[in-house]
Amino acid sequence: MNIKTSNFGDIDIDEKGIIAFDSGLPGFEQLKRFVLIKESDMVIDWLQSIDSEIAFPLINPFLIKDDYEFEIPQADIARLQIDDMEDIAVYSVVTIPENIKDIRANLQAPVVINTKEKKGKQIILGEEYPIRYEFYQKVGE
């Protein structure tokens, strides 16, 4: 399947890699189908919409905050059809500003993907983690 992207131009994707976000993402509820675009030499991955050119930069939050942890609510475990925690991938949406030293991740709303069932959801946590976690200075400490 060929899709148009704003960051990568026209690309071919394997339809088997499409991840269903039944509720969309907060603020983008109309977007329900995404694919992960990974570049092997980068720590930033992209959650690319299949239905528009919109893409969200993502990072593994455990790379930038080693004590990051949360529980996935039971309702979301059921909704995502998670049988084995080994089948999930967790990401944080990243904001990449003009000044890269101000790069930040949203730790309060992780994106959880069941890689086996190809289902995803952005989960909103409580106040224990910030929406704007600046990590440029923290990486490599």
PDB file of N, CA, C and O in Angstrom, residues 56-109:
ATOM      1  N   PHE A  56       3.384  11.537  14.170  1.00  0.00           N
ATOM      2  CA  PHE A  56       3.793  11.926  15.512  1.00  0.00           C
ATOM      3  C   PHE A  56       5.152  11.308  15.825  1.00  0.00           C
ATOM      4  O   PHE A  56       5.299  10.082  15.734  1.00  0.00           O
ATOM      5  N   PRO A  57       6.140  12.133  16.217  1.00  0.00           N
ATOM      6  CA  PRO A  57       7.418  11.559  16.625  1.00  0.00           C
ATOM      7  C   PRO A  57       7.262  10.882  17.983  1.00  0.00           C
ATOM      8  O   PRO A  57       6.596  11.397  18.881  1.00  0.00           O
ATOM      9  N   LEU A  58       7.872   9.714  18.112  1.00  0.00           N
ATOM     10  CA  LEU A  58       7.766   8.919  19.341  1.00  0.00           C
ATOM     11  C   LEU A  58       9.152   8.517  19.820  1.00  0.00           C
ATOM     12  O   LEU A  58      10.072   8.364  19.030  1.00  0.00           O
ATOM     13  N   ILE A  59       9.246   8.307  21.125  1.00  0.00           N
ATOM     14  CA  ILE A  59      10.472   7.775  21.711  1.00  0.00           C
ATOM     15  C   ILE A  59      10.093   6.751  22.776  1.00  0.00           C
ATOM     16  O   ILE A  59       9.026   6.850  23.398  1.00  0.00           O
ATOM     17  N   ASN A  60      10.957   5.783  22.960  1.00  0.00           N
ATOM     18  CA  ASN A  60      10.792   4.839  24.054  1.00  0.00           C
ATOM     19  C   ASN A  60      11.065   5.610  25.350  1.00  0.00           C
ATOM     20  O   ASN A  60      12.191   6.065  25.567  1.00  0.00           O
ATOM     21  N   PRO A  61      10.071   5.792  26.218  1.00  0.00           N
ATOM     22  CA  PRO A  61      10.285   6.627  27.408  1.00  0.00           C
ATOM     23  C   PRO A  61      11.300   6.045  28.392  1.00  0.00           C
ATOM     24  O   PRO A  61      11.893   6.785  29.176  1.00  0.00           O
ATOM     25  N   PHE A  62      11.542   4.743  28.322  1.00  0.00           N
ATOM     26  CA  PHE A  62      12.497   4.118  29.234  1.00  0.00           C
ATOM     27  C   PHE A  62      13.938   4.498  28.868  1.00  0.00           C
ATOM     28  O   PHE A  62      14.842   4.343  29.679  1.00  0.00           O
ATOM     29  N   LEU A  63      14.145   4.994  27.654  1.00  0.00           N
ATOM     30  CA  LEU A  63      15.472   5.477  27.243  1.00  0.00           C
ATOM     31  C   LEU A  63      15.805   6.833  27.851  1.00  0.00           C
ATOM     32  O   LEU A  63      16.969   7.178  28.003  1.00  0.00           O
ATOM     33  N   ILE A  64      14.777   7.594  28.199  1.00  0.00           N
ATOM     34  CA  ILE A  64      15.010   8.956  28.694  1.00  0.00           C
ATOM     35  C   ILE A  64      14.695   9.109  30.184  1.00  0.00           C
ATOM     36  O   ILE A  64      15.078  10.097  30.790  1.00  0.00           O
ATOM     37  N   LYS A  65      13.993   8.143  30.742  1.00  0.00           N
ATOM     38  CA  LYS A  65      13.690   8.176  32.188  1.00  0.00           C
ATOM     39  C   LYS A  65      13.657   6.740  32.680  1.00  0.00           C
ATOM     40  O   LYS A  65      12.660   6.030  32.520  1.00  0.00           O
ATOM     41  N   ASP A  66      14.775   6.301  33.252  1.00  0.00           N
ATOM     42  CA  ASP A  66      14.916   4.886  33.591  1.00  0.00           C
ATOM     43  C   ASP A  66      13.997   4.402  34.715  1.00  0.00           C
ATOM     44  O   ASP A  66      13.763   3.208  34.852  1.00  0.00           O
ATOM     45  N   ASP A  67      13.425   5.305  35.483  1.00  0.00           N
ATOM     46  CA  ASP A  67      12.496   4.887  36.538  1.00  0.00           C
ATOM     47  C   ASP A  67      11.031   5.083  36.131  1.00  0.00           C
ATOM     48  O   ASP A  67      10.137   5.047  36.961  1.00  0.00           O
ATOM     49  N   TYR A  68      10.793   5.255  34.842  1.00  0.00           N
ATOM     50  CA  TYR A  68       9.432   5.434  34.331  1.00  0.00           C
ATOM     51  C   TYR A  68       8.670   4.117  34.470  1.00  0.00           C
ATOM     52  O   TYR A  68       9.154   3.060  34.065  1.00  0.00           O
ATOM     53  N   GLU A  69       7.500   4.177  35.066  1.00  0.00           N
ATOM     54  CA  GLU A  69       6.651   2.987  35.185  1.00  0.00           C
ATOM     55  C   GLU A  69       5.218   3.419  35.429  1.00  0.00           C
ATOM     56  O   GLU A  69       4.960   4.488  35.974  1.00  0.00           O
ATOM     57  N   PHE A  70       4.309   2.596  34.971  1.00  0.00           N
ATOM     58  CA  PHE A  70       2.890   2.848  35.182  1.00  0.00           C
ATOM     59  C   PHE A  70       2.149   1.534  34.967  1.00  0.00           C
ATOM     60  O   PHE A  70       2.692   0.587  34.404  1.00  0.00           O
ATOM     61  N   GLU A  71       0.920   1.503  35.441  1.00  0.00           N
ATOM     62  CA  GLU A  71       0.077   0.328  35.226  1.00  0.00           C
ATOM     63  C   GLU A  71      -0.927   0.639  34.139  1.00  0.00           C
ATOM     64  O   GLU A  71      -1.541   1.710  34.134  1.00  0.00           O
ATOM     65  N   ILE A  72      -1.096  -0.302  33.242  1.00  0.00           N
ATOM     66  CA  ILE A  72      -2.110  -0.161  32.200  1.00  0.00           C
ATOM     67  C   ILE A  72      -3.446  -0.544  32.823  1.00  0.00           C
ATOM     68  O   ILE A  72      -3.576  -1.642  33.388  1.00  0.00           O
ATOM     69  N   PRO A  73      -4.437   0.337  32.756  1.00  0.00           N
ATOM     70  CA  PRO A  73      -5.749   0.003  33.337  1.00  0.00           C
ATOM     71  C   PRO A  73      -6.330  -1.272  32.717  1.00  0.00           C
ATOM     72  O   PRO A  73      -6.147  -1.545  31.530  1.00  0.00           O
ATOM     73  N   GLN A  74      -7.025  -2.037  33.533  1.00  0.00           N
ATOM     74  CA  GLN A  74      -7.600  -3.311  33.083  1.00  0.00           C
ATOM     75  C   GLN A  74      -8.488  -3.134  31.850  1.00  0.00           C
ATOM     76  O   GLN A  74      -8.475  -3.971  30.947  1.00  0.00           O
ATOM     77  N   ALA A  75      -9.263  -2.055  31.817  1.00  0.00           N
ATOM     78  CA  ALA A  75     -10.143  -1.822  30.664  1.00  0.00           C
ATOM     79  C   ALA A  75      -9.321  -1.675  29.384  1.00  0.00           C
ATOM     80  O   ALA A  75      -9.727  -2.146  28.315  1.00  0.00           O
ATOM     81  N   ASP A  76      -8.160  -1.034  29.489  1.00  0.00           N
ATOM     82  CA  ASP A  76      -7.298  -0.863  28.314  1.00  0.00           C
ATOM     83  C   ASP A  76      -6.595  -2.167  27.943  1.00  0.00           C
ATOM     84  O   ASP A  76      -6.380  -2.439  26.767  1.00  0.00           O
ATOM     85  N   ILE A  77      -6.250  -2.964  28.937  1.00  0.00           N
ATOM     86  CA  ILE A  77      -5.670  -4.285  28.648  1.00  0.00           C
ATOM     87  C   ILE A  77      -6.671  -5.103  27.844  1.00  0.00           C
ATOM     88  O   ILE A  77      -6.309  -5.728  26.840  1.00  0.00           O
ATOM     89  N   ALA A  78      -7.934  -5.062  28.241  1.00  0.00           N
ATOM     90  CA  ALA A  78      -8.978  -5.792  27.513  1.00  0.00           C
ATOM     91  C   ALA A  78      -9.185  -5.195  26.125  1.00  0.00           C
ATOM     92  O   ALA A  78      -9.258  -5.921  25.127  1.00  0.00           O
ATOM     93  N   ARG A  79      -9.262  -3.863  26.035  1.00  0.00           N
ATOM     94  CA  ARG A  79      -9.508  -3.188  24.759  1.00  0.00           C
ATOM     95  C   ARG A  79      -8.388  -3.462  23.757  1.00  0.00           C
ATOM     96  O   ARG A  79      -8.627  -3.630  22.571  1.00  0.00           O
ATOM     97  N   LEU A  80      -7.160  -3.524  24.249  1.00  0.00           N
ATOM     98  CA  LEU A  80      -6.003  -3.772  23.382  1.00  0.00           C
ATOM     99  C   LEU A  80      -5.728  -5.265  23.192  1.00  0.00           C
ATOM    100  O   LEU A  80      -4.787  -5.628  22.500  1.00  0.00           O
ATOM    101  N   GLN A  81      -6.513  -6.108  23.848  1.00  0.00           N
ATOM    102  CA  GLN A  81      -6.387  -7.568  23.754  1.00  0.00           C
ATOM    103  C   GLN A  81      -4.987  -8.035  24.141  1.00  0.00           C
ATOM    104  O   GLN A  81      -4.384  -8.868  23.478  1.00  0.00           O
ATOM    105  N   ILE A  82      -4.484  -7.491  25.242  1.00  0.00           N
ATOM    106  CA  ILE A  82      -3.144  -7.844  25.719  1.00  0.00           C
ATOM    107  C   ILE A  82      -3.231  -9.118  26.544  1.00  0.00           C
ATOM    108  O   ILE A  82      -3.873  -9.146  27.593  1.00  0.00           O
ATOM    109  N   ASP A  83      -2.580 -10.168  26.055  1.00  0.00           N
ATOM    110  CA  ASP A  83      -2.499 -11.429  26.795  1.00  0.00           C
ATOM    111  C   ASP A  83      -1.135 -11.585  27.445  1.00  0.00           C
ATOM    112  O   ASP A  83      -0.989 -12.270  28.451  1.00  0.00           O
ATOM    113  N   ASP A  84      -0.129 -10.972  26.845  1.00  0.00           N
ATOM    114  CA  ASP A  84       1.252 -11.115  27.307  1.00  0.00           C
ATOM    115  C   ASP A  84       1.919  -9.742  27.236  1.00  0.00           C
ATOM    116  O   ASP A  84       1.947  -9.118  26.174  1.00  0.00           O
ATOM    117  N   MET A  85       2.455  -9.281  28.355  1.00  0.00           N
ATOM    118  CA  MET A  85       3.098  -7.962  28.393  1.00  0.00           C
ATOM    119  C   MET A  85       4.316  -7.882  27.464  1.00  0.00           C
ATOM    120  O   MET A  85       4.758  -6.807  27.116  1.00  0.00           O
ATOM    121  N   GLU A  86       4.822  -9.031  27.048  1.00  0.00           N
ATOM    122  CA  GLU A  86       5.931  -9.054  26.093  1.00  0.00           C
ATOM    123  C   GLU A  86       5.499  -8.549  24.715  1.00  0.00           C
ATOM    124  O   GLU A  86       6.337  -8.207  23.891  1.00  0.00           O
ATOM    125  N   ASP A  87       4.192  -8.522  24.476  1.00  0.00           N
ATOM    126  CA  ASP A  87       3.662  -8.110  23.175  1.00  0.00           C
ATOM    127  C   ASP A  87       3.408  -6.609  23.072  1.00  0.00           C
ATOM    128  O   ASP A  87       2.886  -6.150  22.059  1.00  0.00           O
ATOM    129  N   ILE A  88       3.733  -5.851  24.118  1.00  0.00           N
ATOM    130  CA  ILE A  88       3.434  -4.427  24.042  1.00  0.00           C
ATOM    131  C   ILE A  88       4.699  -3.590  23.820  1.00  0.00           C
ATOM    132  O   ILE A  88       5.796  -3.966  24.222  1.00  0.00           O
ATOM    133  N   ALA A  89       4.490  -2.474  23.156  1.00  0.00           N
ATOM    134  CA  ALA A  89       5.523  -1.455  22.986  1.00  0.00           C
ATOM    135  C   ALA A  89       4.950  -0.172  23.579  1.00  0.00           C
ATOM    136  O   ALA A  89       3.764   0.121  23.408  1.00  0.00           O
ATOM    137  N   VAL A  90       5.791   0.557  24.291  1.00  0.00           N
ATOM    138  CA  VAL A  90       5.360   1.795  24.931  1.00  0.00           C
ATOM    139  C   VAL A  90       6.187   2.934  24.354  1.00  0.00           C
ATOM    140  O   VAL A  90       7.415   2.827  24.225  1.00  0.00           O
ATOM    141  N   TYR A  91       5.500   4.019  24.020  1.00  0.00           N
ATOM    142  CA  TYR A  91       6.149   5.196  23.461  1.00  0.00           C
ATOM    143  C   TYR A  91       5.627   6.455  24.144  1.00  0.00           C
ATOM    144  O   TYR A  91       4.526   6.449  24.699  1.00  0.00           O
ATOM    145  N   SER A  92       6.395   7.514  24.029  1.00  0.00           N
ATOM    146  CA  SER A  92       5.947   8.845  24.417  1.00  0.00           C
ATOM    147  C   SER A  92       6.011   9.724  23.187  1.00  0.00           C
ATOM    148  O   SER A  92       6.957   9.631  22.390  1.00  0.00           O
ATOM    149  N   VAL A  93       5.004  10.587  23.044  1.00  0.00           N
ATOM    150  CA  VAL A  93       5.004  11.544  21.943  1.00  0.00           C
ATOM    151  C   VAL A  93       6.031  12.621  22.257  1.00  0.00           C
ATOM    152  O   VAL A  93       6.113  13.120  23.381  1.00  0.00           O
ATOM    153  N   VAL A  94       6.814  12.969  21.253  1.00  0.00           N
ATOM    154  CA  VAL A  94       7.906  13.928  21.406  1.00  0.00           C
ATOM    155  C   VAL A  94       7.554  15.227  20.694  1.00  0.00           C
ATOM    156  O   VAL A  94       6.947  15.215  19.620  1.00  0.00           O
ATOM    157  N   THR A  95       7.934  16.330  21.303  1.00  0.00           N
ATOM    158  CA  THR A  95       7.869  17.633  20.646  1.00  0.00           C
ATOM    159  C   THR A  95       9.296  18.009  20.293  1.00  0.00           C
ATOM    160  O   THR A  95      10.166  18.053  21.172  1.00  0.00           O
ATOM    161  N   ILE A  96       9.515  18.247  19.001  1.00  0.00           N
ATOM    162  CA  ILE A  96      10.854  18.597  18.524  1.00  0.00           C
ATOM    163  C   ILE A  96      10.837  20.073  18.120  1.00  0.00           C
ATOM    164  O   ILE A  96      10.383  20.415  17.029  1.00  0.00           O
ATOM    165  N   PRO A  97      11.308  20.954  19.017  1.00  0.00           N
ATOM    166  CA  PRO A  97      11.292  22.391  18.717  1.00  0.00           C
ATOM    167  C   PRO A  97      12.482  22.794  17.841  1.00  0.00           C
ATOM    168  O   PRO A  97      13.368  21.984  17.560  1.00  0.00           O
ATOM    169  N   GLU A  98      12.468  24.045  17.445  1.00  0.00           N
ATOM    170  CA  GLU A  98      13.569  24.559  16.628  1.00  0.00           C
ATOM    171  C   GLU A  98      14.914  24.400  17.342  1.00  0.00           C
ATOM    172  O   GLU A  98      15.891  23.986  16.749  1.00  0.00           O
ATOM    173  N   ASN A  99      14.935  24.724  18.633  1.00  0.00           N
ATOM    174  CA  ASN A  99      16.146  24.537  19.432  1.00  0.00           C
ATOM    175  C   ASN A  99      16.092  23.124  20.021  1.00  0.00           C
ATOM    176  O   ASN A  99      15.329  22.858  20.946  1.00  0.00           O
ATOM    177  N   ILE A 100      16.891  22.220  19.481  1.00  0.00           N
ATOM    178  CA  ILE A 100      16.844  20.808  19.874  1.00  0.00           C
ATOM    179  C   ILE A 100      17.077  20.613  21.374  1.00  0.00           C
ATOM    180  O   ILE A 100      16.615  19.634  21.958  1.00  0.00           O
ATOM    181  N   LYS A 101      17.732  21.552  22.027  1.00  0.00           N
ATOM    182  CA  LYS A 101      17.970  21.438  23.467  1.00  0.00           C
ATOM    183  C   LYS A 101      16.678  21.530  24.274  1.00  0.00           C
ATOM    184  O   LYS A 101      16.655  21.185  25.443  1.00  0.00           O
ATOM    185  N   ASP A 102      15.601  21.976  23.638  1.00  0.00           N
ATOM    186  CA  ASP A 102      14.298  22.065  24.295  1.00  0.00           C
ATOM    187  C   ASP A 102      13.395  20.876  23.964  1.00  0.00           C
ATOM    188  O   ASP A 102      12.204  20.905  24.246  1.00  0.00           O
ATOM    189  N   ILE A 103      13.964  19.815  23.386  1.00  0.00           N
ATOM    190  CA  ILE A 103      13.170  18.633  23.036  1.00  0.00           C
ATOM    191  C   ILE A 103      12.523  18.069  24.300  1.00  0.00           C
ATOM    192  O   ILE A 103      13.111  18.080  25.381  1.00  0.00           O
ATOM    193  N   ARG A 104      11.280  17.631  24.152  1.00  0.00           N
ATOM    194  CA  ARG A 104      10.560  17.120  25.324  1.00  0.00           C
ATOM    195  C   ARG A 104       9.603  16.005  24.918  1.00  0.00           C
ATOM    196  O   ARG A 104       9.219  15.888  23.771  1.00  0.00           O
ATOM    197  N   ALA A 105       9.259  15.200  25.921  1.00  0.00           N
ATOM    198  CA  ALA A 105       8.358  14.070  25.709  1.00  0.00           C
ATOM    199  C   ALA A 105       7.184  14.176  26.675  1.00  0.00           C
ATOM    200  O   ALA A 105       7.318  14.677  27.791  1.00  0.00           O
ATOM    201  N   ASN A 106       6.048  13.683  26.234  1.00  0.00           N
ATOM    202  CA  ASN A 106       4.854  13.644  27.064  1.00  0.00           C
ATOM    203  C   ASN A 106       4.841  12.310  27.818  1.00  0.00           C
ATOM    204  O   ASN A 106       4.475  11.286  27.267  1.00  0.00           O
ATOM    205  N   LEU A 107       5.269  12.347  29.070  1.00  0.00           N
ATOM    206  CA  LEU A 107       5.280  11.128  29.893  1.00  0.00           C
ATOM    207  C   LEU A 107       3.929  10.860  30.545  1.00  0.00           C
ATOM    208  O   LEU A 107       3.694   9.778  31.059  1.00  0.00           O
ATOM    209  N   GLN A 108       3.037  11.848  30.499  1.00  0.00           N
ATOM    210  CA  GLN A 108       1.738  11.700  31.141  1.00  0.00           C
ATOM    211  C   GLN A 108       0.745  10.919  30.276  1.00  0.00           C
ATOM    212  O   GLN A 108      -0.264  10.439  30.781  1.00  0.00           O
ATOM    213  N   ALA A 109       1.051  10.780  28.990  1.00  0.00           N
ATOM    214  CA  ALA A 109       0.103  10.108  28.097  1.00  0.00           C
ATOM    215  C   ALA A 109       0.850   9.145  27.169  1.00  0.00           C
ATOM    216  O   ALA A 109       1.038   9.422  25.987  1.00  0.00           O
TER     217      ALA A 109
END
